[in-house]
C-alpha positions as semicolon CSV with decimal commas, in nm:
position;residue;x (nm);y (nm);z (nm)
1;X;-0,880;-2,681;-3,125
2;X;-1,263;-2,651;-3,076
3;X;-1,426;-2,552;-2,741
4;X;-1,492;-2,854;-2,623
5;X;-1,146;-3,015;-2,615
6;X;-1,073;-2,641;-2,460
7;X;-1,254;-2,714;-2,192
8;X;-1,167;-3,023;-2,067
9;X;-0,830;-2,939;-2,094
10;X;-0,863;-2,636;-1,888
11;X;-1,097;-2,823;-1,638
12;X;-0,803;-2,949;-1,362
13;X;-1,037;-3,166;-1,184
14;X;-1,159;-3,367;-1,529
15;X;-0,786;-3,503;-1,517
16;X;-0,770;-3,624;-1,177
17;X;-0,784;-4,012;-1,109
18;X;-0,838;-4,022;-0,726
19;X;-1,190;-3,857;-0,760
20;X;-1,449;-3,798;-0,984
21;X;-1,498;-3,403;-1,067
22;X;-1,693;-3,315;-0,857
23;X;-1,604;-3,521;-0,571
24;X;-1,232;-3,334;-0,618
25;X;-1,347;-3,011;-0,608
26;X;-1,581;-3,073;-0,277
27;X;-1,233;-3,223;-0,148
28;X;-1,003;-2,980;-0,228
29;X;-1,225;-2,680;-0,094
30;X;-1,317;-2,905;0,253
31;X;-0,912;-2,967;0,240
32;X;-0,823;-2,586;0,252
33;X;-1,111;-2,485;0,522
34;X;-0,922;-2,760;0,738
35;X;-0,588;-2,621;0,675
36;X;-0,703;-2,293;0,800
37;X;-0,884;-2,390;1,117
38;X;-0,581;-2,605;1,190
39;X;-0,350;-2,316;1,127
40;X;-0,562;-2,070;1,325
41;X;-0,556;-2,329;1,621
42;X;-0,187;-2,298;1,623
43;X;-0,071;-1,961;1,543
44;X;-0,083;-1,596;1,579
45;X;-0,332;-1,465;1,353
46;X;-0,565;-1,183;1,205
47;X;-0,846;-1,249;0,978
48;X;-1,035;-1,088;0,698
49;X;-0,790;-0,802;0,729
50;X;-0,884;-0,513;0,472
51;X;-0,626;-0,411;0,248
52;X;-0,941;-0,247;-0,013
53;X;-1,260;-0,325;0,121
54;X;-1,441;-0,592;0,281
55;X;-1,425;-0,855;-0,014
56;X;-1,039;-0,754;-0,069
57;X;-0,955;-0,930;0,255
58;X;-0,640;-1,183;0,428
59;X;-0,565;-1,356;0,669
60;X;-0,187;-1,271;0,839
61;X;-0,011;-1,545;1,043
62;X;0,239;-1,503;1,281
63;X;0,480;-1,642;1,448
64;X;0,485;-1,630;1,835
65;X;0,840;-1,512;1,884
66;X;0,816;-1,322;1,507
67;X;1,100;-1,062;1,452
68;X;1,086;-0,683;1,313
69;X;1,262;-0,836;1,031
70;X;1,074;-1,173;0,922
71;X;1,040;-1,249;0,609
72;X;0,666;-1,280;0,463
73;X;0,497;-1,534;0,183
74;X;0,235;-1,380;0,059
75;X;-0,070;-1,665;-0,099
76;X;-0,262;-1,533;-0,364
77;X;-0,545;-1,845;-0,428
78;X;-0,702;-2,005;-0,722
79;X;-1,065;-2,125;-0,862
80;X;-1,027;-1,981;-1,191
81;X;-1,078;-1,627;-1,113
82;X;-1,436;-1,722;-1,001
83;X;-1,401;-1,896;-0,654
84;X;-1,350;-1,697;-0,310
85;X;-1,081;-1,981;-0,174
86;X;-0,819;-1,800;0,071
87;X;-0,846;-2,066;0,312
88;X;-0,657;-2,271;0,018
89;X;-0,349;-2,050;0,193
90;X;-0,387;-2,282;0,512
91;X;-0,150;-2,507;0,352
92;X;0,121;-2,256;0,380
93;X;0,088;-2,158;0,703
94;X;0,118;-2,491;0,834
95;X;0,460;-2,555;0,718
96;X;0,596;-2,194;0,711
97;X;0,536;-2,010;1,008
98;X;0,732;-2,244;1,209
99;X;1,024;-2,116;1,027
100;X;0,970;-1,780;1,148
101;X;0,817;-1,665;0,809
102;X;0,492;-1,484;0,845
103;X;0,262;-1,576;0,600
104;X;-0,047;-1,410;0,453
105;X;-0,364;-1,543;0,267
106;X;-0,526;-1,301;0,021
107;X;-0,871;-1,267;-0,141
108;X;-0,983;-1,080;-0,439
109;X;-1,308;-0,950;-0,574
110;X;-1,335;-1,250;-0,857
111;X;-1,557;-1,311;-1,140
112;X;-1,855;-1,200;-1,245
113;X;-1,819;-0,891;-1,025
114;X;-1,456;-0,820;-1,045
115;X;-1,235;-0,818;-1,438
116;X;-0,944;-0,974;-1,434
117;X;-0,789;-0,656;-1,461
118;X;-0,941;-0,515;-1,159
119;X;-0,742;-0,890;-0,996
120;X;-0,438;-0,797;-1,114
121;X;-0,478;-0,440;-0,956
122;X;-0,572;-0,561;-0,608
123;X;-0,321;-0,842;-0,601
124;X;-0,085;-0,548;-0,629
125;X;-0,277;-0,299;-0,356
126;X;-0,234;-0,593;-0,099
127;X;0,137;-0,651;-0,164
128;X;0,152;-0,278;-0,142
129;X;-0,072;-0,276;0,221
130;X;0,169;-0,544;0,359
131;X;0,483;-0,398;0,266
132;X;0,415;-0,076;0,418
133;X;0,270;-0,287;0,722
134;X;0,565;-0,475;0,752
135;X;0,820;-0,203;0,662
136;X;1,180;-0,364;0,806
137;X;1,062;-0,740;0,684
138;X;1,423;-0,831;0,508
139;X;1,181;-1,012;0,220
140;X;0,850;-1,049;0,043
141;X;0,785;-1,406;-0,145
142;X;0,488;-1,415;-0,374
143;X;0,281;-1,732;-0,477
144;X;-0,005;-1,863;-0,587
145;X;-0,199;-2,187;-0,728
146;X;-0,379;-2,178;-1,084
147;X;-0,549;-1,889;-1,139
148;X;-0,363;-1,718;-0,829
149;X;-0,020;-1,852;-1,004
150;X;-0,157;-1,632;-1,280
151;X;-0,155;-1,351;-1,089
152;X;0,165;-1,409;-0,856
153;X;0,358;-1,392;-1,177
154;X;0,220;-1,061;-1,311
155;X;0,350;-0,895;-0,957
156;X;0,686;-0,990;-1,110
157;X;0,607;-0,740;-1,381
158;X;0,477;-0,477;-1,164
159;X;0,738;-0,145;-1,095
160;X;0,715;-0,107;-0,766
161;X;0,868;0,239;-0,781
162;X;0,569;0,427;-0,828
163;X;0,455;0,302;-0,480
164;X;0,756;0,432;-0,312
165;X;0,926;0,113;-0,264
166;X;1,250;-0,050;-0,411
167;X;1,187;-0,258;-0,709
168;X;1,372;-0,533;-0,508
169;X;1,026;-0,618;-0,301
170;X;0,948;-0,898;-0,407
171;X;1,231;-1,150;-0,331
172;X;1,141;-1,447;-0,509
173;X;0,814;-1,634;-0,616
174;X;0,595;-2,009;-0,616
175;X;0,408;-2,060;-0,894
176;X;0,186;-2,410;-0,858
177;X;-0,006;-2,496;-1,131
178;X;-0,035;-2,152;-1,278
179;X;-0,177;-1,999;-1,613
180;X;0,087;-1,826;-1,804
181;X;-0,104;-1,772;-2,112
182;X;-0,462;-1,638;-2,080
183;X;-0,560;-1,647;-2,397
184;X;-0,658;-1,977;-2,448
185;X;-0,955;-1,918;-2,182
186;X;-1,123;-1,693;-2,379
187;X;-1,262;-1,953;-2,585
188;X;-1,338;-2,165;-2,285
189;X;-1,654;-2,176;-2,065
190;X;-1,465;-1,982;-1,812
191;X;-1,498;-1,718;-1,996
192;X;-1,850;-1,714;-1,887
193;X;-1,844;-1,552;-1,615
194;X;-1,461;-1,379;-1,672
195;X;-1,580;-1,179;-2,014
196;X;-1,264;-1,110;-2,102
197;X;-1,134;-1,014;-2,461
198;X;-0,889;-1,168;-2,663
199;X;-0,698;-0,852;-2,634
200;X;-0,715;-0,832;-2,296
201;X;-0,582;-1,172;-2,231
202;X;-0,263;-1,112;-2,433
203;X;-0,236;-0,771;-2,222
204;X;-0,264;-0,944;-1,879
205;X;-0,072;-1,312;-1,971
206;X;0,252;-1,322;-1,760
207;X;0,391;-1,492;-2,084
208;X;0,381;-1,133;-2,297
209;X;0,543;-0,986;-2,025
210;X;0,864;-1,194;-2,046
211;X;1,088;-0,882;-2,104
212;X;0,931;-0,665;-1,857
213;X;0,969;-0,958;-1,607
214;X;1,365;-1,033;-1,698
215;X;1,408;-0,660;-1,638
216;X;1,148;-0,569;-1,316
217;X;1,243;-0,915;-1,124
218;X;1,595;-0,990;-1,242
219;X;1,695;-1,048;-0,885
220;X;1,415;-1,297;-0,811
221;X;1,442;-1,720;-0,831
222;X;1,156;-1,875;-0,941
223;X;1,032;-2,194;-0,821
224;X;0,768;-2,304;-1,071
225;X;0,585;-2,644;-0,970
226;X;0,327;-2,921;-1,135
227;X;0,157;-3,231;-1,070
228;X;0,251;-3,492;-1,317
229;X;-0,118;-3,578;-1,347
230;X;-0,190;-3,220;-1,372
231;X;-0,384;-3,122;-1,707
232;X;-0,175;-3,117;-2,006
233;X;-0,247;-2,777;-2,066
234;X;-0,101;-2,648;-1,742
235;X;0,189;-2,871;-1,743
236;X;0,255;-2,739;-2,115
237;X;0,198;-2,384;-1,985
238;X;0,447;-2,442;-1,667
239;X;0,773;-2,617;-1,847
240;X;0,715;-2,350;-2,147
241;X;0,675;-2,009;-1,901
242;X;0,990;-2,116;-1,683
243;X;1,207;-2,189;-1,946
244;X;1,099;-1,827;-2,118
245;X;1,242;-1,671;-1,788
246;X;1,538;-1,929;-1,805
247;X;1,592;-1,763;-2,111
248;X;1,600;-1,443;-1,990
249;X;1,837;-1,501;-1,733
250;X;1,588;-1,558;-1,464
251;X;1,702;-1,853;-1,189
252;X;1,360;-2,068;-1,256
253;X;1,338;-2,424;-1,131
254;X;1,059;-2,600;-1,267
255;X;0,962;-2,911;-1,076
256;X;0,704;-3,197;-1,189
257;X;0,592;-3,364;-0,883
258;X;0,523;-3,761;-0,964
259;X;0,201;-3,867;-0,860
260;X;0,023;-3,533;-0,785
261;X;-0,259;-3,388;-0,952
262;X;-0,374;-3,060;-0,998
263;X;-0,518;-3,039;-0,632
264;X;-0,287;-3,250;-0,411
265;X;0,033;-3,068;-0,537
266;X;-0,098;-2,763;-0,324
267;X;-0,229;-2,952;-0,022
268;X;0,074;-3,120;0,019
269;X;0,265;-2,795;0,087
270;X;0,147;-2,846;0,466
271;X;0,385;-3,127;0,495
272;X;0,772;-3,095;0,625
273;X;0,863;-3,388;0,395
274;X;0,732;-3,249;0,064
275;X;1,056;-3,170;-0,192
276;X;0,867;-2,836;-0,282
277;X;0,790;-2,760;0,055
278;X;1,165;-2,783;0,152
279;X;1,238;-2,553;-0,153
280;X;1,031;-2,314;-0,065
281;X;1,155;-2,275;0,248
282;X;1,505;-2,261;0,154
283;X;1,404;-2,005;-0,103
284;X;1,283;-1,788;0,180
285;X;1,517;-1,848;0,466
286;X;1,886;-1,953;0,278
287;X;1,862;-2,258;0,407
288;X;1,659;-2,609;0,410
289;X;1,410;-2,650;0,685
């Protein structure tokens, strides 16, 4: 496949039919900032916490009547490793702290300043600062959208020994529209600005890590979710990643939501109503909302 089809089939917002391109985009970030100004309205909350330095950042939400023990989703956004867009993790909070989960927005130092290995590492270090912070929390849930989906499912590969804490940490995951297999975007203009190799992309693509995963996170279910409109590329990469971790005796449940794109099956996780929504939170607390 030459660049070009590449591209448009890693371009999520060429494939949408409610918008044009760039009209989506300018939606989906306005969508997110609204979300989080909403959220911050409501709840408890800290922002632009440091867990690194001032561009390594979250935003923690909190119940009012939180317990020692509450369990915590951690949001890890997209943009294609190039787009600053934690308040994208407004969606979450709208729908999840009412059910006595805490939830936390992250940022990371993205592309052209930051490699995607350097991502991968500080997705890690805040997972690290918030279980320490959070020390009798009965559970930490990881997720992320696109290129933060990415790198939610390499924490599942991650041996959390070394930091001093139990390899069970991380008690089950979201993955929205994520990238399983890197390697395709090295031949895409988003390698622009990422300047990554094509050995590196094997090295950090969740999907080379099956094994590793099977054997680091065989406690953890998997909810892995796309829009039906989504790009064929990530649907492709979605249905084949979770049924590599079916394989492996993982408990993955891939879901296809009808009628959403690329964009709207993460904005919609603010809503009671939504089916993923409800699995999420059932995920977390044991129980639907």
């Amino acid at each position: 496949m030459d660049t070009e089809d590449l591209d448009v089939l890693y371009s999520s917002s060429k494939w949408s039919t409610r918008m044009s391109a760039d009209e989506i985009v300018d939606d989906h970030i306005q969508k997110g900032q609204d979300a989080t100004k909403q959220a911050k309205l409501i709840y408890r909350n800290e922002a632009n916490v440091p867990y690194k330095d001032e561009i390594c950042n979250m935003d923690i939400f909190q119940p009012d009547d939180v317990t020692p023990d509450a369990p915590i989703f951690i949001f890890t956004h997209g943009g294609l490793w190039q787009a600053p867009l934690k308040d994208d993790g407004g969606h979450f909070v709208l729908s999840l702290v009412k059910h006595g989960i805490i939830t936390v927005s992250l940022t990371y130092t993205v592309a052209p300043k930051g490699t995607l290995r350097q991502m991968v590492e500080e997705v890690e270090e805040a997972i690290v600062f918030i279980a320490k912070r959070f020390p009798h929390s009965r559970g930490i849930f990881v997720g992320g959208h696109s290129a933060g989906g990415h790198l939610a499912a390499m924490m599942l590969t991650v041996d959390w020994t070394k930091h001093g804490l139990p390899q069970d940490l991380i008690k089950g995951a979201l993955l929205v529209s994520g990238l399983f297999d890197v390697c395709p975007i090295v031949h895409t203009y988003v390698n622009d600005e990422l300047k990554i190799t094509e050995e590196e992309a094997k090295k950090l693509s969740p999907n080379t890590h099956i094994k590793e995963t099977c054997q680091l996170s065989s406690h953890c279910p998997i909810i892995v979710v796309v829009g039906e409109e989504d790009s064929p590329a990530f649907k492709k990469q979605s249905w084949e990643y979770g049924q590599q971790l079916k394989d492996g005796g993982l408990a993955v449940k891939v879901m296809e939501v009808k009628g959403h794109d690329h964009f709207h099956v993460l904005h919609d996780f603010a809503k009671d109503d939504y089916e993923p929504t409800k699995k999420l939170i059932k995920m977390i607390n044991g129980r639907d909302k």
